[in-house]
Amino acid sequence: MRIIVADCEAEYTGRLLARLPRARRVIMVKADESVLIFSEAGAYKPLNWMAAPCRFRETRLDDEDQTVADTDGEDAAAEKSDVDADTDQPDIDMDADVDADTDQPVSILQATALKSSDALVIRLYRVYSDESFDLGREPGLVKDGVEDNLQHLLAEQIGRIGHGARLVRREFPTPVGPVDIMAVDGQGRHVAIEIKRHGGVDGVEQLTRYVHFLNEDSTLRPVRGMFAAQTITPQARTLAASRGFECLILDYDDMKKEGETDLTLF
Amino acid sequence: MRIIVADCEAEYTGRLLARLPRARRVIMVKADESVLIFSEAGAYKPLNWMAAPCRFRETRLDDEDQTVADTDGEDAAAEKSDVDADTDQPDIDMDADVDADTDQPVSILQATALKSSDALVIRLYRVYSDESFDLGREPGLVKDGVEDNLQHLLAEQIGRIGHGARLVRREFPTPVGPVDIMAVDGQGRHVAIEIKRHGGVDGVEQLTRYVHFLNEDSTLRPVRGMFAAQTITPQARTLAASRGFECLILDYDDMKKEGETDLTLF
DNA sequence: GACTTGAGTTGGTTA
DNA sequence: TAACCAAGTCAAGTC
């Protein structure tokens, strides 16, 4: 991971053109040669970037002889220093009085996609910091509490949709994608359940497609639709009602607790 | 913008739990106190983060007296150095032989959301670099959008939907939003066209809503639906067929070429 | 400010 | 590998 702080311009050409006027920004070059450009503004999305797989190339213009540093794929890591910072740039007097609009870039970074003509060109005018670090392998993120969890929990606690209900299967296949949960209610009718964390109209649309197709299957007909979520927007509620679907609010903490209780029974 | 390179653990609690085991990573703290955690892996999305508005708090444990550095909102920028790097950490011998699993963190970073109970806690075990930079104002990204080009091009080359077709208008209004293109085919029937770069089932749903409303207008009825995209997924194809819509694959390069040729005629 | 829609989406799972 | 779907999506535009 190389981290550069510099005054720069950037231009991305690919599916669109995206230009960044000259300003001070942070540039990250990852081990796979992908490049991200950040500013203080915005959320986690960089202003501009080049996704891997790509080729990264640097052309330095501040030496008497132009030098080209070109890291090539697998050798890139080897060329980087280990943990200790490897500061390439000497101190630069950022207060020097230089015409910001007419001076020349000291370095040009180019990242070009391997499988398309996408290109990101960054012109560096002043480099305030340029350090490389070997971060090593990322052990990975462990997540808990996403829709998948809700699905598993409701499948285990299918009684929450009504007394006497039993699970048919999760991810019940249809021609337009799998229904989150298929169950049978106390009266023996099939129930197709669409689960969302936050239920909006699109989720109701999704459920509508599923129920439509399922009701064309004479072995399943009639199929009830149920929209289950931790929160459901008023619009989704209205739409669900107009389609004849029931709504079910899921209490995640409660379900989680019950899930843990179930486990302790064995 | 503060950039920290450190061995760290992190845990996000909020809409979900997301835990990062101890590893070397890059931590960015922006001027608005939002926090991003990166590794070499992945694309531009950080492994974990806290979005603004939030409060950032640091507790240092490596001094004899615990010191708490607490930057509070508007004063945050003032406490940060100007451009020159402000390295808080002395050199650390990263090769020192320390039991990685039992030693204590040297610092704890906490970012808590102001309008929810979301919290991101980062425990730093070794700090390899810790520098702050004032990036100043971001002038902003300039995008030369090229993507509704498909819409413009198909409007100009409306014959692609069938011989004798003519354009009624782009962005034809309906109560549920504008249809990308309204046209009339060789037999005088109206054709509502939904355009996507990559056609999925949601696009077909969109088209369904439009056609449903348009067919309630006796001056337009009957309205054909057409789903046009550079690529269309099999499920979208199935759904479109079941709704009686035609699919049209758009060859962007070909359309672009024809568009340029048209221009040279004048 | 809430909602809708698209994104150079990114990321994960399954057929 | 391709397709589909969810995301702590983000971001822009509209109502």
Coordinates of C-alpha atoms (C1' of nucleotides) in Angstrom, one line a residue:
Chain A
M1 CA 0.0 0.0 0.0
R2 CA 1.4 3.3 -1.1
I3 CA -0.1 6.5 0.2
I4 CA 0.6 9.8 -1.5
V5 CA -0.5 13.2 -0.3
A6 CA -0.2 15.7 -3.1
D7 CA -1.6 18.6 -5.1
C8 CA -3.0 16.8 -8.1
E9 CA -5.3 16.8 -11.1
A10 CA -7.0 13.6 -12.2
E11 CA -8.9 12.4 -15.2
Y12 CA -10.8 9.2 -15.7
T13 CA -11.8 8.1 -19.2
G14 CA -13.9 5.0 -19.6
R15 CA -17.6 4.5 -19.4
L16 CA -17.6 8.2 -18.6
L17 CA -15.3 11.1 -18.3
A18 CA -14.6 12.3 -14.7
R19 CA -12.2 15.2 -14.2
L20 CA -10.8 16.4 -10.9
P21 CA -9.4 19.9 -10.9
R22 CA -6.2 20.6 -9.1
A23 CA -6.4 20.3 -5.4
R24 CA -4.7 18.6 -2.4
R25 CA -5.8 15.0 -2.1
V26 CA -4.8 11.6 -0.8
I27 CA -3.9 8.9 -3.4
M28 CA -3.8 5.2 -2.4
V29 CA -2.1 2.7 -4.6
K30 CA -2.9 -0.8 -3.4
A31 CA -0.8 -4.0 -3.8
D32 CA -2.9 -5.0 -6.8
E33 CA -2.0 -1.7 -8.4
S34 CA -5.6 -0.4 -8.1
V35 CA -5.7 3.4 -7.3
L36 CA -8.1 5.4 -5.2
I37 CA -8.2 9.2 -4.9
F38 CA -9.7 10.7 -1.7
S39 CA -10.6 14.1 -0.4
E40 CA -12.2 15.3 2.8
A41 CA -15.5 15.4 1.0
G42 CA -17.9 12.6 0.5
A43 CA -18.5 9.3 2.2
Y44 CA -16.3 6.2 1.7
K45 CA -16.4 6.4 -2.0
P46 CA -13.3 7.8 -3.6
L47 CA -13.6 10.8 -5.9
N48 CA -12.0 8.8 -8.7
W49 CA -10.4 5.4 -8.9
M50 CA -9.1 2.6 -11.0
A51 CA -10.2 -0.9 -10.1
A52 CA -8.0 -4.0 -10.4
P53 CA -7.0 -5.6 -12.6
C54 CA -5.0 -2.8 -14.0
R55 CA -1.5 -1.7 -14.7
F56 CA 0.1 1.2 -12.8
R57 CA 2.8 3.3 -14.2
E58 CA 4.6 6.4 -12.9
T59 CA 6.5 8.9 -14.8
R60 CA 8.6 11.3 -12.8
L61 CA 9.3 14.7 -14.4
D62 CA 11.2 16.4 -11.6
D63 CA 14.6 14.8 -12.3
E64 CA 17.0 16.0 -14.9
D65 CA 16.6 12.7 -16.8
Q66 CA 13.0 11.6 -16.9
T67 CA 12.8 8.4 -15.0
V68 CA 10.0 5.9 -15.3
A69 CA 9.1 3.7 -12.4
D70 CA 7.0 0.8 -13.6
T71 CA 5.8 -1.8 -11.2
D72 CA 4.6 -4.9 -12.9
G73 CA 2.1 -7.1 -11.2
E74 CA 3.6 -9.7 -9.0
D75 CA 6.9 -7.9 -8.5
A76 CA 5.1 -4.9 -7.1
A77 CA 5.1 -6.0 -3.5
A78 CA 8.8 -6.9 -3.6
E79 CA 9.7 -3.4 -4.7
K80 CA 7.8 -1.9 -1.8
S81 CA 9.5 -1.5 1.5
D82 CA 8.5 -3.5 4.5
V83 CA 6.7 -1.8 7.4
D84 CA 9.0 1.1 8.0
A85 CA 8.0 4.1 6.0
D86 CA 9.9 4.6 2.8
T87 CA 9.7 8.3 2.2
D88 CA 10.8 9.1 -1.3
Q89 CA 10.2 12.7 -1.3
P90 CA 12.5 15.2 0.5
D91 CA 10.9 18.0 2.4
I92 CA 9.0 20.4 0.3
D93 CA 8.4 23.9 1.3
M94 CA 4.6 24.1 0.8
D95 CA 4.6 27.8 1.4
A96 CA 6.9 28.5 -1.6
D97 CA 5.3 31.1 -3.9
V98 CA 4.7 29.3 -7.1
D99 CA 2.1 30.0 -9.7
A100 CA -0.2 27.1 -9.2
D101 CA -1.8 27.3 -12.6
T102 CA 1.2 27.4 -14.9
D103 CA 3.8 25.2 -13.3
Q104 CA 4.5 21.7 -14.5
P105 CA 3.6 18.4 -12.9
V106 CA 6.5 16.7 -11.1
S107 CA 5.0 13.3 -11.7
I108 CA 2.3 11.5 -13.7
L109 CA 0.6 8.4 -12.5
Q110 CA -1.3 6.3 -15.0
A111 CA -3.5 3.3 -14.2
T112 CA -4.9 1.5 -17.2
A113 CA -7.4 -1.3 -17.0
L114 CA -6.3 -4.6 -18.4
K115 CA -9.6 -5.7 -19.9
S116 CA -11.0 -2.4 -21.2
S117 CA -9.7 0.9 -22.3
D118 CA -10.5 2.6 -19.0
A119 CA -7.6 4.9 -17.9
L120 CA -7.0 7.0 -14.9
V121 CA -4.3 9.7 -15.2
I122 CA -3.1 11.7 -12.2
R123 CA -0.8 14.6 -12.5
L124 CA 1.1 15.4 -9.3
Y125 CA 2.2 19.0 -8.8
R126 CA 3.4 18.9 -5.3
V127 CA 4.0 15.9 -3.2
Y128 CA 3.7 16.4 0.5
S129 CA 4.1 12.8 1.5
D130 CA 4.8 9.5 -0.3
E131 CA 5.1 6.4 1.8
S132 CA 4.7 2.7 1.2
F133 CA 3.7 0.0 3.7
D134 CA 3.4 -3.7 3.5
L135 CA 0.0 -4.5 5.1
G136 CA 0.2 -8.2 4.6
R137 CA -2.8 -10.4 4.2
E138 CA -6.3 -9.3 5.3
P139 CA -7.9 -11.9 7.5
G140 CA -11.3 -10.7 6.5
L141 CA -14.5 -9.2 7.8
V142 CA -16.9 -11.1 10.0
K143 CA -20.5 -10.0 9.6
D144 CA -23.5 -10.8 11.6
G145 CA -27.0 -9.4 11.3
V146 CA -27.7 -9.2 7.6
E147 CA -30.7 -10.4 5.7
D148 CA -29.3 -13.8 5.6
N149 CA -29.5 -14.1 9.4
L150 CA -33.1 -12.9 9.3
Q151 CA -33.9 -15.6 6.8
H152 CA -32.3 -18.4 8.8
L153 CA -33.9 -17.2 12.0
L154 CA -37.4 -17.0 10.6
A155 CA -36.9 -20.4 8.9
E156 CA -36.1 -21.8 12.4
Q157 CA -38.9 -19.8 14.0
I158 CA -41.5 -20.3 11.3
G159 CA -44.3 -20.2 13.9
R160 CA -43.9 -16.5 13.9
I161 CA -45.9 -16.3 10.7
G162 CA -48.9 -18.0 12.4
H163 CA -49.8 -20.9 14.6
G164 CA -49.2 -24.4 13.1
A165 CA -47.0 -23.1 10.2
R166 CA -44.2 -25.3 9.0
L167 CA -41.2 -24.7 6.8
V168 CA -41.1 -26.0 3.2
R169 CA -37.7 -24.6 2.4
R170 CA -35.5 -21.5 2.2
E171 CA -34.6 -20.1 -1.2
F172 CA -37.5 -21.8 -2.9
P173 CA -36.8 -21.6 -6.6
T174 CA -39.1 -19.9 -9.1
P175 CA -38.4 -18.9 -12.8
V176 CA -37.9 -15.3 -11.6
G177 CA -35.5 -16.0 -8.7
P178 CA -35.8 -17.8 -5.4
V179 CA -38.4 -16.9 -2.8
D180 CA -36.7 -16.3 0.6
I181 CA -38.9 -18.7 2.4
M182 CA -41.7 -21.1 1.4
A183 CA -43.9 -22.4 4.2
V184 CA -47.3 -24.0 4.7
D185 CA -49.7 -22.4 7.1
G186 CA -52.0 -24.1 9.7
Q187 CA -54.7 -24.5 7.1
G188 CA -52.3 -26.2 4.7
R189 CA -52.0 -23.2 2.3
H190 CA -48.6 -22.3 0.9
V191 CA -47.0 -19.0 2.1
A192 CA -44.3 -17.3 0.1
I193 CA -42.3 -15.0 2.3
E194 CA -40.1 -12.2 1.1
I195 CA -37.7 -11.0 3.8
K196 CA -36.0 -7.6 3.9
R197 CA -34.2 -5.7 6.6
H198 CA -36.0 -2.5 5.5
G199 CA -39.1 -3.2 3.5
G200 CA -39.7 -0.9 0.6
V201 CA -42.0 -1.0 -2.5
D202 CA -39.4 -2.9 -4.5
G203 CA -39.6 -5.7 -2.1
V204 CA -43.3 -5.9 -2.5
E205 CA -42.8 -5.9 -6.3
Q206 CA -40.4 -8.8 -5.9
L207 CA -42.9 -10.7 -3.8
T208 CA -45.6 -10.0 -6.4
R209 CA -43.5 -11.6 -9.1
Y210 CA -42.9 -14.7 -7.0
V211 CA -46.5 -15.1 -6.0
H212 CA -47.7 -14.6 -9.5
F213 CA -45.5 -17.4 -10.8
L214 CA -46.2 -19.7 -7.9
N215 CA -49.9 -19.4 -8.4
E216 CA -49.6 -20.7 -11.9
D217 CA -48.4 -24.0 -10.4
S218 CA -51.6 -26.0 -9.6
T219 CA -49.7 -28.1 -7.0
L220 CA -49.1 -24.9 -5.0
R221 CA -52.1 -22.8 -5.6
P222 CA -53.4 -20.8 -3.8
V223 CA -50.2 -19.2 -2.5
R224 CA -50.3 -16.5 0.2
G225 CA -47.8 -13.7 0.0
M226 CA -46.1 -12.4 3.2
F227 CA -43.8 -9.4 3.4
A228 CA -41.5 -9.7 6.5
A229 CA -39.0 -7.0 7.5
Q230 CA -37.6 -5.2 10.5
T231 CA -39.1 -2.0 9.2
I232 CA -41.7 -1.5 6.5
T233 CA -42.3 1.9 4.8
P234 CA -45.9 3.2 4.7
Q235 CA -45.9 3.0 0.9
A236 CA -44.8 -0.6 1.0
R237 CA -47.5 -1.4 3.5
T238 CA -50.1 0.2 1.3
L239 CA -48.8 -1.6 -1.8
A240 CA -48.7 -4.9 0.0
A241 CA -52.2 -4.5 1.2
S242 CA -53.4 -3.7 -2.3
R243 CA -51.8 -6.9 -3.6
G244 CA -53.4 -8.9 -0.8
F245 CA -50.1 -9.6 1.1
E246 CA -49.7 -9.6 4.8
C247 CA -46.9 -7.7 6.5
L248 CA -44.9 -9.1 9.4
I249 CA -42.5 -7.0 11.5
L250 CA -39.5 -8.9 12.5
D251 CA -37.8 -8.2 15.9
Y252 CA -34.2 -9.1 15.2
D253 CA -33.1 -9.0 18.8
D254 CA -36.0 -11.1 19.9
M255 CA -35.5 -13.6 17.2
K256 CA -31.8 -13.8 17.9
K257 CA -32.5 -14.4 21.6
E258 CA -35.0 -17.1 20.7
G259 CA -32.4 -18.6 18.4
E260 CA -29.9 -18.8 21.1
T261 CA -32.4 -20.3 23.5
D262 CA -33.3 -23.0 21.0
L263 CA -29.7 -24.0 20.8
T264 CA -29.4 -24.4 24.6
L265 CA -32.3 -26.9 24.5
F266 CA -30.0 -29.5 23.0
Chain B
M1 CA -7.3 14.2 7.0
R2 CA -5.4 11.9 9.4
I3 CA -3.8 8.7 8.1
I4 CA -2.8 6.0 10.4
V5 CA -1.0 2.8 9.6
A6 CA -1.3 0.3 12.4
D7 CA -1.9 -3.2 13.6
C8 CA -5.5 -3.0 14.7
E9 CA -8.7 -4.7 15.6
A10 CA -12.0 -3.1 14.8
E11 CA -15.6 -3.7 15.5
Y12 CA -18.7 -2.0 14.2
T13 CA -22.0 -2.3 16.0
G14 CA -25.1 -0.8 14.5
R15 CA -27.4 -2.2 11.9
L16 CA -25.1 -5.2 12.0
L17 CA -22.0 -6.5 13.7
A18 CA -18.9 -6.4 11.7
R19 CA -15.6 -7.4 13.3
L20 CA -12.1 -7.2 11.9
P21 CA -9.5 -9.4 13.5
R22 CA -6.1 -8.0 14.3
A23 CA -4.1 -7.1 11.2
R24 CA -2.1 -4.3 9.7
R25 CA -4.4 -1.7 8.0
V26 CA -4.7 1.9 7.0
I27 CA -7.1 4.1 8.9
M28 CA -8.3 7.4 7.5
V29 CA -10.0 10.0 9.7
K30 CA -11.5 12.7 7.6
A31 CA -12.1 16.3 8.6
D32 CA -15.7 15.6 9.4
E33 CA -14.5 12.9 11.8
S34 CA -15.8 10.0 9.6
V35 CA -13.5 7.0 9.7
L36 CA -12.5 4.5 7.0
I37 CA -10.5 1.3 7.5
F38 CA -8.7 -0.1 4.4
S39 CA -6.6 -3.2 3.6
E40 CA -4.9 -4.3 0.4
A41 CA -8.0 -6.5 -0.3
G42 CA -11.1 -5.4 -2.0
A43 CA -12.0 -2.6 -4.3
Y44 CA -12.7 1.0 -3.1
K45 CA -15.0 0.0 -0.3
P46 CA -13.4 0.1 3.1
L47 CA -13.6 -3.0 5.3
N48 CA -15.3 -1.0 8.0
W49 CA -16.2 2.6 8.4
M50 CA -18.2 5.2 10.3
A51 CA -20.1 7.7 8.2
A52 CA -20.5 11.4 9.1
P53 CA -22.1 12.9 11.1
C54 CA -20.3 11.3 14.0
R55 CA -18.1 12.0 16.9
F56 CA -14.5 10.8 17.0
R57 CA -12.6 10.1 20.2
E58 CA -9.2 8.7 20.9
T59 CA -8.0 7.2 24.1
R60 CA -4.2 6.6 24.4
L61 CA -3.1 3.9 26.7
D62 CA 0.7 4.0 26.1
D63 CA 1.4 7.0 28.3
E64 CA 1.8 6.7 32.1
D65 CA -1.3 8.9 32.5
Q66 CA -4.1 8.0 30.2
T67 CA -4.6 10.9 27.9
V68 CA -7.8 11.5 25.9
A69 CA -7.7 13.4 22.7
D70 CA -11.1 14.5 21.8
T71 CA -11.7 16.5 18.7
D72 CA -15.1 18.1 18.7
G73 CA -16.8 18.9 15.4
E74 CA -16.0 22.4 14.2
D75 CA -12.7 22.7 16.1
A76 CA -11.4 19.5 14.6
A77 CA -9.7 21.2 11.6
A78 CA -8.0 23.8 13.8
E79 CA -6.4 21.1 15.9
K80 CA -4.9 19.4 12.9
S81 CA -1.6 20.6 11.5
D82 CA -1.3 22.3 8.2
V83 CA 0.3 20.5 5.3
D84 CA 3.5 19.5 6.8
A85 CA 3.3 16.0 8.3
D86 CA 2.7 15.9 12.0
T87 CA 4.0 12.6 13.1
D88 CA 3.0 11.8 16.6
Q89 CA 4.5 8.4 16.9
P90 CA 8.2 7.8 17.4
D91 CA 10.0 5.0 15.5
I92 CA 8.7 1.6 16.5
D93 CA 10.7 -1.5 16.0
M94 CA 8.2 -3.6 14.1
D95 CA 10.5 -6.7 14.4
A96 CA 10.4 -6.7 18.2
D97 CA 9.3 -10.1 19.5
V98 CA 6.0 -9.5 21.3
D99 CA 3.2 -11.9 21.8
A100 CA 0.7 -10.5 19.3
D101 CA -2.4 -12.0 21.0
T102 CA -1.8 -11.0 24.6
D103 CA -0.3 -7.5 24.5
Q104 CA -2.4 -4.5 25.2
P105 CA -3.6 -1.9 22.7
V106 CA -1.7 1.4 22.7
S107 CA -4.7 3.4 21.6
I108 CA -8.4 3.1 21.2
L109 CA -10.3 5.0 18.5
Q110 CA -14.0 5.4 18.8
A111 CA -16.4 6.9 16.3
T112 CA -20.0 7.1 17.3
A113 CA -22.9 8.2 15.1
L114 CA -24.7 11.3 16.2
K115 CA -28.2 10.2 15.1
S116 CA -28.1 6.5 15.9
S117 CA -26.4 4.1 18.2
D118 CA -23.9 3.0 15.5
A119 CA -20.4 2.7 16.9
L120 CA -17.0 1.8 15.4
V121 CA -14.3 0.9 17.9
I122 CA -10.7 0.4 16.7
R123 CA -8.0 -0.9 19.0
L124 CA -4.5 0.0 17.8
Y125 CA -1.7 -2.4 18.9
R126 CA 1.2 -0.9 16.9
V127 CA 1.3 2.3 15.1
Y128 CA 3.7 2.5 12.1
S129 CA 2.6 5.9 10.9
D130 CA 0.3 8.6 12.1
E131 CA 0.2 11.8 10.0
S132 CA -2.3 14.6 9.5
F133 CA -2.7 16.8 6.5
D134 CA -5.0 19.7 5.7
L135 CA -6.4 18.9 2.3
G136 CA -8.5 22.0 2.1
R137 CA -11.7 22.3 0.1
E138 CA -12.4 19.8 -2.6
P139 CA -13.4 21.6 -5.8
G140 CA -15.5 18.7 -6.9
L141 CA -15.7 16.0 -9.5
V142 CA -16.8 17.0 -13.0
K143 CA -18.6 14.1 -14.8
D144 CA -19.3 14.2 -18.5
G145 CA -22.2 11.7 -18.3
V146 CA -22.3 9.5 -21.3
E147 CA -24.9 7.1 -20.3
D148 CA -28.2 8.6 -21.3
N149 CA -26.4 8.6 -24.7
L150 CA -28.2 5.3 -25.2
Q151 CA -31.5 7.1 -24.9
H152 CA -30.5 9.9 -27.3
L153 CA -29.0 7.5 -29.8
L154 CA -32.0 5.2 -29.8
A155 CA -34.3 8.2 -30.2
E156 CA -32.3 9.3 -33.2
Q157 CA -32.2 5.8 -34.6
I158 CA -35.7 4.8 -33.7
G159 CA -35.9 2.5 -36.8
R160 CA -33.9 0.0 -34.7
I161 CA -37.2 -1.0 -33.0
G162 CA -38.8 -1.9 -36.3
H163 CA -39.3 -0.7 -39.8
G164 CA -41.4 2.4 -40.1
A165 CA -41.2 3.4 -36.5
R166 CA -41.1 7.1 -35.6
L167 CA -40.3 8.9 -32.4
V168 CA -43.0 10.5 -30.3
R169 CA -40.7 11.8 -27.6
R170 CA -38.1 11.0 -25.1
E171 CA -39.0 11.1 -21.4
F172 CA -42.6 10.7 -22.1
P173 CA -44.5 11.5 -18.9
T174 CA -46.7 9.1 -17.0
P175 CA -48.1 9.3 -13.4
V176 CA -45.5 6.8 -12.3
G177 CA -42.5 8.6 -13.9
P178 CA -41.3 9.2 -17.4
V179 CA -41.0 6.5 -20.0
D180 CA -37.5 6.6 -21.6
I181 CA -38.9 6.7 -25.1
M182 CA -42.4 6.7 -26.6
A183 CA -42.6 5.8 -30.2
V184 CA -45.2 4.7 -32.8
D185 CA -44.5 1.5 -34.8
G186 CA -45.1 0.9 -38.5
Q187 CA -48.7 -0.2 -37.7
G188 CA -49.5 3.0 -35.8
R189 CA -49.4 1.3 -32.4
H190 CA -47.7 3.1 -29.5
V191 CA -44.5 1.6 -28.2
A192 CA -43.2 2.4 -24.7
I193 CA -39.5 1.7 -24.5
E194 CA -37.5 1.2 -21.2
I195 CA -33.8 1.6 -21.7
K196 CA -31.1 0.1 -19.5
R197 CA -27.4 -0.5 -19.9
H198 CA -27.8 -3.9 -18.2
G199 CA -31.4 -5.1 -18.2
G200 CA -32.6 -6.9 -15.1
V201 CA -35.9 -7.8 -13.7
D202 CA -36.4 -4.5 -12.0
G203 CA -36.3 -2.7 -15.3
V204 CA -39.0 -5.0 -16.6
E205 CA -41.1 -4.1 -13.5
Q206 CA -40.6 -0.5 -14.3
L207 CA -41.7 -1.0 -17.8
T208 CA -44.7 -2.9 -16.5
R209 CA -45.9 0.0 -14.4
Y210 CA -45.5 2.4 -17.3
V211 CA -47.4 0.2 -19.8
H212 CA -50.1 -0.4 -17.3
F213 CA -50.8 3.3 -16.9
L214 CA -50.4 4.1 -20.5
N215 CA -52.9 1.4 -21.5
E216 CA -55.5 3.2 -19.3
D217 CA -55.3 6.1 -21.7
S218 CA -57.8 5.4 -24.5
T219 CA -55.9 7.8 -26.8
L220 CA -52.8 5.6 -26.6
R221 CA -54.2 2.1 -26.2
P222 CA -53.0 -0.4 -27.1
V223 CA -49.4 0.3 -26.0
R224 CA -46.6 -2.2 -26.7
G225 CA -43.8 -2.5 -24.2
M226 CA -40.2 -2.9 -25.3
F227 CA -37.2 -3.6 -23.1
A228 CA -34.0 -2.3 -24.6
A229 CA -30.5 -2.9 -23.2
Q230 CA -27.0 -3.7 -24.0
T231 CA -27.4 -6.9 -22.1
I232 CA -30.5 -8.6 -20.7
T233 CA -30.4 -11.2 -18.0
P234 CA -32.3 -14.5 -18.7
Q235 CA -34.6 -13.9 -15.8
A236 CA -35.5 -10.5 -17.1
R237 CA -36.1 -12.1 -20.5
T238 CA -38.4 -14.6 -19.0
L239 CA -40.3 -11.9 -17.1
A240 CA -40.5 -9.7 -20.1
A241 CA -41.9 -12.5 -22.2
S242 CA -44.5 -13.3 -19.5
R243 CA -45.6 -9.7 -19.6
G244 CA -45.8 -9.7 -23.4
F245 CA -42.9 -7.3 -23.8
E246 CA -40.3 -7.5 -26.6
C247 CA -36.6 -7.4 -25.8
L248 CA -34.1 -5.4 -27.9
I249 CA -30.4 -5.7 -27.6
L250 CA -28.6 -2.4 -28.2
D251 CA -25.1 -2.5 -29.7
Y252 CA -23.7 0.7 -28.3
D253 CA -20.6 0.9 -30.5
D254 CA -22.7 0.3 -33.6
M255 CA -25.2 3.0 -32.5
K256 CA -22.4 5.4 -31.7
K257 CA -20.9 4.9 -35.1
E258 CA -24.2 5.4 -36.8
G259 CA -24.7 8.5 -34.7
E260 CA -21.4 9.9 -35.9
T261 CA -22.2 9.0 -39.5
D262 CA -25.6 10.9 -39.2
L263 CA -23.7 14.0 -38.0
T264 CA -21.4 14.0 -41.0
L265 CA -24.4 14.1 -43.4
F266 CA -25.0 17.7 -42.4
Chain C
dG1 C1' -36.5 16.0 4.3
dA2 C1' -38.2 11.6 2.5
dC3 C1' -38.4 8.9 -1.5
dT4 C1' -36.7 7.2 -6.1
dT5 C1' -33.3 5.7 -9.2
dG6 C1' -28.8 4.9 -11.0
dA7 C1' -23.8 3.6 -10.1
dG8 C1' -17.2 3.4 -13.6
dT9 C1' -21.5 0.5 -8.0
dT10 C1' -19.0 -3.6 -4.7
dG11 C1' -19.5 -8.1 -2.8
dG12 C1' -21.4 -12.7 -1.9
dT13 C1' -23.9 -16.9 -3.2
dT14 C1' -25.5 -20.2 -6.2
dA15 C1' -26.5 -22.6 -10.5
Chain D
dT1 C1' -17.8 -18.5 -14.6
dA2 C1' -22.1 -16.1 -15.0
dA3 C1' -26.2 -14.4 -13.1
dC4 C1' -28.7 -12.7 -9.5
dC5 C1' -29.4 -10.2 -5.2
dA6 C1' -28.1 -7.6 -1.0
dA7 C1' -25.5 -3.5 0.8
dG8 C1' -24.1 -0.3 7.4
dT9 C1' -24.5 0.5 -0.1
dC10 C1' -23.4 6.0 -1.9
dA11 C1' -25.0 9.9 -4.5
dA12 C1' -28.1 12.7 -7.3
dG13 C1' -32.4 14.4 -8.3
dT14 C1' -37.4 14.9 -7.3
dC15 C1' -41.4 15.7 -4.7

